[in-house]
Amino acid sequence: MHVVATAGHVDHGKSTLVRALTGMEPDRWAEERRRGMTIDLGYAWTTLPSPDGGQAGREQLAFVDVPGHERFVPNMLAGLGPVPAVMFVVAADGGWMPQSAEHLAAVDALGVRHGLLVITRSDLADPGPATRQAVAEIAHTSLGDVEAIAVSAVTGEGLDELRAALGRMVSVLRESSSSSGPVRLWIDRSFTIRGAGTVVTGTLPAGTVRNGQELLLTPSSEPVRVRALQALGEPADQVSGVARVALNLRGVPADLPARGMALIEPGRWTLATELDVRITPPATDPQPKFPPELLVHIGAARTRARLRVLGAAVAGLPAGDGRGPSRPPADVTAPAPIYARLRLRDPLPLHAGDRVLLRDPGAAGLAIYGATVLDPAPPPLGRRGAAAAAARELSGWPDVPTAADLLRRHKL
């Protein structure tokens, strides 16, 4: 199985496209269907045709359909956060719009490297202008050069070509999926079923979850046990990432799990309350003025954090990192990374190398920044000049810190 999130401006046809591809209704709430606008996350899936047209080699593809309206950005980020790929949607008769830019900034900040551009409503307008502008905007982000497909969900034109393009993207995703990592399932939905109890759903990025497995529900670290497991509506004994999963839990009150909590393997994660990060400013805002408090998003979670800037790297070094570098135009110098310490209001299960998104809650639009976790349990900054010294040390670290970097820093 593979998982893709939608992205794009409100009313550009994301849900209509998912409906046409899967035959399923992604809008779960009556209010969404009445208003014709996605408010919360929607879920649907399909089986892609095999390259040779036979039954062998067919891949299952799950979609997380996100809202496009600016009022529902937190819901959008909860859906986009854990997924490895995006289907970016722009309407031929609408072109590039404000939420197109905001969603793209989020994709870039999270370091998503795999995606497709889909130009919808090609029956209503020439898709050429919208395609050219969107390709140019996307080229300078972590997605880089993407394949573009023009479709009409009404006439069906281009849908077969889109399915084939999704199949090509899936073949690339297959190479990067991993069942060997520790389980960290960000919960994006929780509900109860009479006779079964508490059920939670989420996108599993890596690792394998099994029936009977004991996990910890963060941030309380309360132990829970997997009573039953489903993937795409079908029972399973075990499921490996990347996948959409539903877990029936034993040992947890029905009202306890909530979006943004995580189920983790015991002993495999650091519950971080302070962390040092490398922030990668976009080329459009190379010297951002951060407010004292920011929102931190990872997976389906968000929490507030106090930010202290430690220092900046030498100007002219490559912006971004190996997880998702922004790509400024050739004639623009890449902004210098900024090193900072975050103090979280709520603890989060993190590893060095995790990608987080920082957002200014008081600003509209594009006040969105990507950051890489360098140290999820940094040493205190006790003496004068310690912050600057920490920035100098961290600027010498690789894109994703190694165990040797962390051990040396902590004198272990």
JSON list of C-alpha atoms in Angstrom, two decimals, residues 52 84 128 185 192 243 246 299 305 348 352 374 384:
[
{"chain": "A", "resi": 52, "resn": "ASP", "atom": "CA", "xyz": [1.02, -4.55, -18.37]},
{"chain": "A", "resi": 84, "resn": "PRO", "atom": "CA", "xyz": [5.47, 10.77, 1.69]},
{"chain": "A", "resi": 128, "resn": "GLY", "atom": "CA", "xyz": [-1.77, 25.32, -20.51]},
{"chain": "A", "resi": 185, "resn": "LEU", "atom": "CA", "xyz": [1.41, 6.28, 14.46]},
{"chain": "A", "resi": 192, "resn": "THR", "atom": "CA", "xyz": [-16.02, 4.16, 19.26]},
{"chain": "A", "resi": 243, "resn": "ALA", "atom": "CA", "xyz": [-0.04, 2.51, 5.14]},
{"chain": "A", "resi": 246, "resn": "ALA", "atom": "CA", "xyz": [-7.25, 1.48, 11.89]},
{"chain": "A", "resi": 299, "resn": "GLY", "atom": "CA", "xyz": [2.54, 14.22, 11.75]},
{"chain": "A", "resi": 305, "resn": "ALA", "atom": "CA", "xyz": [6.60, 26.34, 21.44]},
{"chain": "A", "resi": 348, "resn": "LEU", "atom": "CA", "xyz": [6.31, 14.99, 21.38]},
{"chain": "A", "resi": 352, "resn": "ALA", "atom": "CA", "xyz": [17.04, 13.34, 15.42]},
{"chain": "A", "resi": 374, "resn": "LEU", "atom": "CA", "xyz": [19.04, 17.92, 15.35]},
{"chain": "A", "resi": 384, "resn": "ARG", "atom": "CA", "xyz": [27.42, 33.30, 28.48]}
]
